Every structure is written in C-alpha cells, then in structure tokens.
Amino acid sequence: MRQNEMLLLKLGEVVLKGLNRRTFEDRLVANVARRLRACGSFQVYIRQSTIYAEPTAEDCNLEAAYAAAQQVFGVVSVAQAVPCGKTVEAIVETAKAYLAEAFAGARSFKVESKRADKNYPLNSIQLSQAVGGELAEAFPGVAVDVHHPELTVFVEIREKYAYVHAPAVPGAGGLPVGTGGHAVSLLSGGLDSPVSSWMMARRGVELEMVHFVSPPYTSQQAQDKVLELARLLTAYCGRLRVHIVPFTEIQEEIRRQCPEEYFTLIMRRFMMRLAEAIAKRAGAKALVTGESLGQVASQTMMALGVTEDVTELPVLRPLIGMDKVEIIHTAQKIGTYETSILPYEDCCTVFTPRHPATRPKLEAVREAEEKLDIEALVKKSLEGEEWLWVKP
C-alpha cells in the first residue's frame, strides 16, 4: 500500500432514490465497512454520492479491500486513489508520483476532471488543460490524445481534497443487501439456484438458504458442495444461514403412493411447503427459486402454477426468462460455475419419472397427494432440520 492510498466507491441506483435515499446510503456504508473489516482497519464514510474507504493502519491490505469492494451490491465502480491539495501544482506532483508506472507503460494520455466542489476557481476543462499541460512536459514520451488515450488520469475536486486516480473498475451494481426485504432461497447443487440467489441479493434482498438432503440417495459430498456454493455467494451477500432439511422419507412416500408422472411436481410442492414454513419462522416475505420457463418438464407454465399452489408467499423467479447459456455465463462471472458442475447427486434427481407430466391439471395433482399424510410428513421433516452459518 502506498502512502495515503485509499478507495473511492461510486454509488449506482442509490442516487436515484428520493426521501428514503439516506436509508439506502447508511445500509451501503455499513455493508462496505463490514466487508472491509477482514482486510484491516478502514474508516468508511460517504460524501457527495461517493464512499471513501481510508486505511487507518499500515498493515491494511488495500489490494484485498479493492477486490472486496467490487463485490458489494450498490457500488457501481471502485478506484484506488490518492488525496492531495487542491492546487494544480499539488495535483500534478501527486499524479507524477502515483501514476509514474502507468505513464511508463503508456504511449498516450489525457486528463479528465470532475468538480464536486463547485466553488473551485477552475472549471473541469480548465483544470484538465492545466494538469495535462504539466504532465505532458513531465512525460515528453507520452503523447496527449483526448479521443483514444491509453491512459486516462482522473482528477476529482471534492470538499477538502483533490483525488488522483487511474480508471476505476466496475462494481457489482444493484442495491445494498438488506434494503429489498428478506427471502428464503431454495439452494440446490446445480447451476441455476446460486445464480438466482445472486440476482435477488443484487436487488437488495437479504437471503437465507434452504437445502434438501436425501441420504442415502444423496451423499455428504453433495451437501458439502452446496455449502461451498453458499460460501462463494457470501462474497456478495455477506454471511448466510443455510437450513439443511431431510427429505428422504417424503420422496420415498411419494414414490410408493403417487403416480410416477407426478413425482417431481409433488416433490416440488413439498419443498415449497417446507421452505414457506422456514420463511415464516424467519420473518421472510418471499421464496426464491432458480426455475426458468420451459427448461425442464416441471418448469412449464402449468407446472409452475401447480408448484406454487401450496404457498401463500410470493415466489420470486429471477431466471424465468433466461436461457441456459445466459445462466452459465452468469455462474462463470460470479464464480459458482466450477463448483456447480461437480458431479455429485442432488435430491431433485432422485426418483426422476421416465415420462413427467408437462401439462398437469392442478386438481389431478391434488388428488394424487390425498394418499399422503402431508401434515405429518412436513412436521417430521422440519423436526430433523439443522442449520448453520456460512461466512466469507
């Protein structure tokens, strides 16, 4: 970490909020501070739609903080910067020292200035010209190119200081986690559910996870895989509570007593019942699934209607209009893809029907369930529930 180096985090959608904007900003600052805590001691505060993260000890890991800040929902860009005095001379000297390595590798540059302090005597164009002229003299081998530069030097004039930095990197965008309500996400070991969870967290939703296990048909490795997926998501969501719910007896009863073409649908209905019970106990207001319209037989429009018939809570399906290629690209982007494709079984693939119903009638499915003691099966499954916290 170089002397006085710090982070500037720019806000995204939060700036569009009205009277409740302060609530979003406070939550975002708290989320950033919590995420950076593992990287050392940082002072985190907000001014003029920018969050400042200043190291307060020499052993702070600024590079780790830089990476962590890029994964905080609500942040649209992150830059490493150095504060300095607001005179042209101070800005030039800071740029010469801080960006010397960048200038050494560039053939052309320009200066781009912004004035958050509107009382500053130079406007943005005048400041860019003044600083650019001095830097051109200091680095004569680097040409000025205002249209297609290899290096852009950013100068921001703010309340107390000027800040010099190279181009910012994109942040995670979205809204701060905790501002969009509380939901329970059904997390399997596949590609879809981690992506759907990430997408809802990106809209500010605080999540809890529910995972169903069916030993001996599913293994401990399969459960560990899901916990690893949850751990990968904590980089964006913060710590997550994962509910592990036994599902073997329910699946065996469905196989014994229900028509084969309805196995998956009735299984999904039980999952919704169990997830809703956990959600209500946790105070959550919605369920989240990784379903995509038409992807498999249980995700046709009629099948989705049958599945959600058993819950009073809204069912959020962020992947509903995405195809598999889009889902895979997102999984690769957020880092869950390699874990999701590990070849461990999932309870959703246990007792898969050879010819599943794709256009099920709700009344027919309800009638097929009548042979089951639904209340007793749900109660016993919930009695076997375990949960644990997964942390970054």
Coordinates of C-alpha atoms in Angstrom, one line a residue:
M1 CA 0.0 0.0 0.0
R2 CA 1.4 3.4 -1.0
Q3 CA 1.3 6.3 1.4
N4 CA -2.2 7.9 1.7
E5 CA -3.7 5.5 -0.9
M6 CA -7.4 4.8 -0.4
L7 CA -10.5 3.7 -2.2
L8 CA -13.3 5.7 -3.8
L9 CA -16.5 3.8 -4.3
K10 CA -19.2 5.4 -6.5
L11 CA -22.9 4.7 -5.9
G12 CA -25.2 3.3 -8.5
E13 CA -29.0 3.2 -8.4
V14 CA -29.0 4.6 -4.8
V15 CA -28.5 8.1 -6.2
L16 CA -32.0 7.8 -7.8
K17 CA -33.8 7.3 -4.6
G18 CA -36.0 10.0 -3.1
L19 CA -36.8 10.8 0.5
N20 CA -35.5 7.3 1.6
R21 CA -32.1 7.7 0.0
R22 CA -30.4 8.2 3.4
T23 CA -31.6 4.7 4.4
F24 CA -30.0 3.1 1.4
E25 CA -26.8 5.1 1.8
D26 CA -26.5 4.1 5.5
R27 CA -27.0 0.5 4.7
L28 CA -24.4 0.6 1.9
V29 CA -21.8 2.2 4.1
A30 CA -22.4 -0.4 6.8
N31 CA -22.1 -3.2 4.2
V32 CA -18.9 -1.8 2.9
A33 CA -17.4 -1.4 6.4
R34 CA -18.4 -4.9 7.3
R35 CA -16.9 -6.4 4.1
L36 CA -13.6 -4.5 4.5
R37 CA -13.2 -5.5 8.2
A38 CA -11.3 -8.6 7.2
C39 CA -8.8 -6.5 5.2
G40 CA -7.7 -4.3 8.1
S41 CA -8.9 -1.1 9.8
F42 CA -10.6 1.3 7.5
Q43 CA -12.6 4.5 8.1
V44 CA -15.6 4.3 5.8
Y45 CA -17.9 7.3 5.2
I46 CA -19.9 8.9 2.5
R47 CA -19.8 12.4 1.0
Q48 CA -21.5 13.6 -2.2
S49 CA -22.6 10.2 -3.5
T50 CA -19.1 8.7 -3.0
I51 CA -18.0 6.3 -0.3
Y52 CA -14.5 6.9 1.0
A53 CA -12.5 4.0 2.5
E54 CA -9.4 5.2 4.2
P55 CA -6.9 2.8 5.8
T56 CA -6.2 3.7 9.4
A57 CA -3.3 1.3 10.0
E58 CA -0.2 0.5 8.0
D59 CA -1.0 -3.3 7.9
C60 CA -4.2 -2.8 5.9
N61 CA -4.4 -5.0 2.8
L62 CA -5.6 -2.4 0.3
E63 CA -5.5 -4.8 -2.6
A64 CA -7.8 -7.3 -0.8
A65 CA -10.1 -4.4 0.1
Y66 CA -10.1 -3.2 -3.5
A67 CA -11.2 -6.7 -4.6
A68 CA -13.8 -7.0 -1.8
A69 CA -15.3 -3.6 -2.6
Q70 CA -16.0 -4.6 -6.2
Q71 CA -18.4 -7.3 -4.8
V72 CA -20.6 -5.1 -2.6
F73 CA -24.0 -4.6 -4.1
G74 CA -24.9 -0.9 -4.5
V75 CA -21.4 0.1 -5.6
V76 CA -21.1 0.9 -9.4
S77 CA -17.3 1.5 -9.6
V78 CA -14.2 1.3 -7.4
A79 CA -10.9 3.3 -7.8
Q80 CA -7.7 3.3 -5.9
A81 CA -6.8 7.0 -5.3
V82 CA -4.5 9.4 -3.5
P83 CA -5.8 12.6 -1.9
C84 CA -3.8 15.8 -2.2
G85 CA -4.1 19.5 -2.0
K86 CA -6.5 21.2 -4.4
T87 CA -3.9 23.4 -6.2
V88 CA -2.8 22.5 -9.8
E89 CA 0.8 22.1 -8.5
A90 CA -0.2 19.6 -5.8
I91 CA -2.4 17.6 -8.3
V92 CA 0.4 17.4 -10.8
E93 CA 3.1 16.3 -8.3
T94 CA 0.7 13.7 -7.0
A95 CA -0.1 12.4 -10.5
K96 CA 3.6 12.3 -11.4
A97 CA 4.4 10.2 -8.3
Y98 CA 1.4 8.0 -8.1
L99 CA 1.0 7.2 -11.8
A100 CA 4.6 7.1 -12.8
E101 CA 4.4 3.4 -13.6
A102 CA 1.3 3.8 -15.6
F103 CA 2.9 6.6 -17.6
A104 CA 6.0 4.4 -18.2
G105 CA 3.8 1.8 -20.0
A106 CA 1.6 4.2 -22.0
R107 CA 2.0 5.9 -25.3
S108 CA -0.8 8.5 -24.9
F109 CA -2.8 10.0 -22.2
K110 CA -5.5 12.6 -21.3
V111 CA -6.7 14.2 -18.1
E112 CA -10.4 14.0 -17.1
S113 CA -11.6 16.2 -14.3
K114 CA -14.7 16.5 -12.2
R115 CA -15.7 19.2 -9.7
A116 CA -17.9 18.1 -6.8
D117 CA -16.8 21.4 -5.2
K118 CA -18.5 24.0 -7.5
N119 CA -16.7 26.9 -5.7
Y120 CA -13.4 25.7 -7.2
P121 CA -12.0 28.6 -9.3
L122 CA -11.2 26.4 -12.4
N123 CA -13.9 24.6 -14.3
S124 CA -13.4 21.0 -15.3
I125 CA -12.0 21.8 -18.8
Q126 CA -9.6 24.4 -17.5
L127 CA -8.3 22.1 -14.8
S128 CA -7.8 19.2 -17.2
Q129 CA -5.9 21.5 -19.6
A130 CA -3.7 22.9 -16.8
V131 CA -2.9 19.5 -15.3
G132 CA -2.5 17.9 -18.7
G133 CA 0.0 20.5 -19.9
E134 CA 2.2 20.0 -16.9
L135 CA 2.1 16.2 -17.2
A136 CA 2.9 16.4 -20.9
E137 CA 6.1 18.3 -20.0
A138 CA 6.9 15.8 -17.2
F139 CA 6.4 12.8 -19.5
P140 CA 7.5 14.0 -23.0
G141 CA 7.5 10.5 -24.4
V142 CA 3.7 10.1 -23.8
A143 CA 1.6 12.0 -26.3
V144 CA -1.7 13.8 -25.4
D145 CA -4.7 12.1 -27.1
V146 CA -8.1 13.3 -25.8
H147 CA -10.0 10.9 -28.0
H148 CA -8.4 7.4 -27.7
P149 CA -5.8 7.6 -24.9
E150 CA -4.1 4.5 -23.5
L151 CA -4.1 6.2 -20.0
T152 CA -6.7 8.5 -18.5
V153 CA -5.7 10.4 -15.4
F154 CA -8.8 11.2 -13.3
V155 CA -8.9 14.2 -11.1
E156 CA -11.7 14.8 -8.7
I157 CA -12.1 18.0 -6.8
R158 CA -14.1 17.4 -3.6
E159 CA -14.8 19.2 -0.3
K160 CA -11.4 19.0 1.4
Y161 CA -9.1 17.5 -1.1
A162 CA -8.4 16.6 -4.7
Y163 CA -8.2 13.0 -5.6
V164 CA -6.0 11.5 -8.3
H165 CA -6.6 8.0 -9.8
A166 CA -6.4 5.9 -12.9
P167 CA -9.6 4.4 -14.4
A168 CA -12.0 2.8 -12.0
V169 CA -13.1 -0.8 -12.3
P170 CA -16.8 -1.8 -12.4
G171 CA -18.5 -2.7 -9.1
A172 CA -21.3 -5.2 -8.6
G173 CA -24.1 -2.6 -9.1
G174 CA -27.6 -3.2 -7.8
L175 CA -28.9 -2.2 -4.4
P176 CA -27.4 -2.7 -0.9
V177 CA -28.2 -6.1 0.6
G178 CA -30.8 -5.5 3.3
T179 CA -32.8 -2.8 1.5
G180 CA -35.0 -5.2 -0.5
G181 CA -36.6 -7.3 2.2
H182 CA -35.9 -10.8 3.5
A183 CA -36.4 -14.0 1.5
V184 CA -35.6 -17.7 1.6
S185 CA -33.9 -19.2 -1.4
L186 CA -34.1 -22.9 -2.3
L187 CA -30.4 -23.8 -3.0
S188 CA -29.6 -27.0 -4.8
G189 CA -26.2 -28.1 -6.1
G190 CA -26.9 -27.1 -9.7
L191 CA -26.1 -24.0 -11.8
D192 CA -29.4 -22.2 -11.5
S193 CA -30.2 -21.7 -7.8
P194 CA -26.8 -20.0 -6.9
V195 CA -27.3 -17.6 -9.9
S196 CA -30.9 -16.8 -8.9
S197 CA -29.8 -16.2 -5.3
W198 CA -27.1 -13.8 -6.5
M199 CA -29.6 -12.0 -8.7
M200 CA -32.0 -11.4 -5.8
A201 CA -29.3 -10.3 -3.5
R202 CA -28.2 -7.8 -6.2
R203 CA -31.7 -6.3 -5.8
G204 CA -31.0 -5.7 -2.1
V205 CA -32.7 -8.9 -0.8
E206 CA -31.3 -10.4 2.4
L207 CA -31.3 -14.2 1.9
E208 CA -31.5 -17.4 3.9
M209 CA -30.9 -20.7 2.1
V210 CA -32.8 -24.0 2.3
H211 CA -31.2 -27.2 1.0
F212 CA -32.9 -30.6 1.0
V213 CA -30.9 -33.8 1.5
S214 CA -32.0 -37.4 0.9
P215 CA -29.5 -39.8 2.4
P216 CA -28.6 -42.4 1.4
Y217 CA -29.5 -41.3 -2.1
T218 CA -27.5 -38.1 -1.7
S219 CA -24.0 -38.0 -0.2
Q220 CA -22.1 -35.8 2.3
Q221 CA -20.0 -34.6 -0.7
A222 CA -23.2 -33.3 -2.3
Q223 CA -24.1 -31.4 0.8
D224 CA -20.6 -30.1 1.2
K225 CA -20.8 -28.9 -2.5
V226 CA -23.9 -26.8 -1.6
L227 CA -22.3 -25.3 1.4
E228 CA -19.3 -24.3 -0.8
L229 CA -21.7 -22.7 -3.2
A230 CA -23.2 -20.8 -0.2
R231 CA -19.7 -19.7 0.8
L232 CA -19.0 -18.4 -2.6
L233 CA -22.1 -16.4 -2.5
T234 CA -21.1 -14.8 0.8
A235 CA -18.6 -12.6 -1.1
Y236 CA -21.6 -10.7 -2.4
C237 CA -24.3 -11.4 0.2
G238 CA -22.4 -11.4 3.5
R239 CA -22.8 -14.4 5.8
L240 CA -25.7 -16.8 5.1
R241 CA -27.8 -19.1 7.2
V242 CA -28.3 -22.4 5.5
H243 CA -31.1 -24.7 6.6
I244 CA -30.5 -28.4 5.9
V245 CA -33.8 -30.3 5.7
P246 CA -34.1 -34.1 5.5
F247 CA -36.2 -35.1 2.5
T248 CA -35.7 -38.9 2.2
E249 CA -39.0 -40.1 3.8
I250 CA -41.1 -37.6 1.8
Q251 CA -39.5 -38.8 -1.5
E252 CA -40.0 -42.5 -0.6
E253 CA -43.6 -41.9 0.3
I254 CA -44.2 -40.1 -3.0
R255 CA -42.7 -43.0 -4.9
R256 CA -44.8 -45.6 -3.0
Q257 CA -48.1 -43.9 -3.3
C258 CA -48.3 -41.4 -6.1
P259 CA -48.4 -41.7 -9.9
E260 CA -44.9 -41.6 -11.5
E261 CA -45.6 -38.7 -13.8
Y262 CA -46.3 -36.5 -10.8
F263 CA -43.3 -37.5 -8.7
T264 CA -41.3 -34.3 -9.4
L265 CA -44.3 -31.9 -9.1
I266 CA -45.4 -33.4 -5.8
M267 CA -41.8 -33.3 -4.6
R268 CA -41.5 -29.6 -5.5
R269 CA -44.8 -28.9 -3.7
F270 CA -43.4 -30.4 -0.5
M271 CA -40.2 -28.3 -1.0
M272 CA -42.4 -25.2 -1.2
R273 CA -44.3 -26.1 1.9
L274 CA -41.2 -26.7 3.9
A275 CA -39.5 -23.5 2.6
E276 CA -42.5 -21.5 3.4
A277 CA -42.6 -22.8 7.0
I278 CA -39.0 -21.9 7.4
A279 CA -39.6 -18.5 5.8
K280 CA -42.5 -17.6 8.1
R281 CA -40.5 -18.7 11.2
A282 CA -37.6 -16.4 10.0
G283 CA -39.8 -13.5 9.2
A284 CA -39.0 -13.7 5.4
K285 CA -41.6 -12.4 3.0
A286 CA -40.9 -14.4 -0.2
L287 CA -39.3 -17.6 -1.6
V288 CA -36.7 -17.6 -4.4
T289 CA -36.2 -20.4 -6.9
G290 CA -33.9 -21.0 -9.9
E291 CA -36.7 -22.0 -12.2
S292 CA -36.5 -21.0 -15.9
L293 CA -39.6 -21.2 -18.1
G294 CA -39.6 -24.4 -20.2
Q295 CA -36.1 -25.6 -19.1
V296 CA -37.4 -28.9 -17.8
A297 CA -40.8 -30.6 -17.5
S298 CA -41.5 -29.2 -14.0
Q299 CA -40.9 -25.7 -15.3
T300 CA -43.6 -25.3 -17.9
M301 CA -46.2 -22.6 -17.2
M302 CA -48.8 -25.1 -16.0
A303 CA -46.3 -27.0 -13.8
L304 CA -45.1 -23.8 -12.2
G305 CA -48.7 -22.9 -11.3
V306 CA -49.1 -26.4 -9.7
T307 CA -45.9 -26.0 -7.7
E308 CA -46.7 -22.6 -6.2
D309 CA -50.3 -23.5 -5.4
V310 CA -49.2 -24.6 -1.9
T311 CA -47.6 -21.4 -0.7
E312 CA -49.1 -18.1 0.3
L313 CA -45.8 -16.3 -0.1
P314 CA -44.7 -14.7 -3.4
V315 CA -42.3 -16.9 -5.4
L316 CA -39.5 -14.9 -7.0
R317 CA -38.0 -16.5 -10.1
P318 CA -35.3 -14.1 -11.4
L319 CA -34.2 -16.6 -14.1
I320 CA -37.6 -17.1 -15.6
G321 CA -36.8 -15.6 -19.0
M322 CA -33.1 -16.6 -19.2
D323 CA -31.8 -19.5 -21.3
K324 CA -29.1 -21.9 -20.1
V325 CA -26.3 -20.1 -21.9
E326 CA -27.1 -16.9 -20.1
I327 CA -27.3 -18.7 -16.8
I328 CA -23.9 -20.4 -17.4
H329 CA -22.3 -17.1 -18.3
T330 CA -23.6 -15.5 -15.1
A331 CA -22.4 -18.5 -13.0
Q332 CA -18.9 -18.1 -14.5
K333 CA -19.0 -14.4 -13.8
I334 CA -19.8 -14.8 -10.1
G335 CA -17.5 -17.8 -9.5
T336 CA -20.0 -20.6 -8.9
Y337 CA -19.8 -22.4 -12.2
E338 CA -16.9 -24.7 -11.4
T339 CA -18.4 -25.9 -8.1
S340 CA -21.9 -26.3 -9.6
I341 CA -20.7 -28.7 -12.3
L342 CA -19.0 -31.1 -9.8
P343 CA -20.7 -34.5 -10.4
Y344 CA -22.4 -35.0 -7.1
E345 CA -26.1 -36.1 -6.9
D346 CA -28.9 -33.8 -6.0
C347 CA -32.2 -34.8 -4.3
C348 CA -34.1 -33.3 -7.3
T349 CA -32.7 -36.1 -9.5
V350 CA -33.8 -38.9 -7.1
F351 CA -36.7 -41.0 -8.5
T352 CA -37.0 -38.9 -11.6
P353 CA -40.0 -40.0 -13.7
R354 CA -39.4 -41.5 -17.1
H355 CA -42.4 -39.5 -18.6
P356 CA -43.1 -36.5 -16.4
A357 CA -46.3 -34.5 -16.8
T358 CA -45.7 -31.3 -18.7
R359 CA -49.3 -30.1 -18.8
P360 CA -50.5 -31.1 -15.3
K361 CA -54.0 -30.4 -14.1
L362 CA -54.0 -28.9 -10.6
E363 CA -56.9 -31.0 -9.4
A364 CA -55.3 -34.2 -10.6
V365 CA -52.1 -33.4 -8.7
R366 CA -54.1 -32.5 -5.5
E367 CA -56.0 -35.8 -5.9
A368 CA -52.7 -37.7 -6.2
E369 CA -51.5 -36.2 -3.0
E370 CA -54.5 -37.3 -1.0
K371 CA -52.9 -40.7 -0.2
L372 CA -50.1 -38.9 1.7
D373 CA -50.3 -37.6 5.2
I374 CA -48.9 -34.2 4.2
E375 CA -49.0 -32.5 7.6
A376 CA -47.2 -35.4 9.3
L377 CA -44.5 -35.6 6.7
V378 CA -43.9 -31.9 6.7
K379 CA -43.8 -31.8 10.5
K380 CA -41.3 -34.7 10.8
S381 CA -39.1 -33.2 8.1
L382 CA -38.9 -29.9 9.9
E383 CA -38.1 -31.7 13.2
G384 CA -35.0 -33.0 11.5
E385 CA -33.9 -29.6 10.2
E386 CA -30.4 -28.4 11.0
W387 CA -28.9 -25.1 10.2
L388 CA -25.5 -23.4 10.2
W389 CA -23.9 -20.0 9.4
V390 CA -21.7 -19.9 6.3
K391 CA -19.2 -17.0 6.4
P392 CA -16.9 -15.4 3.7

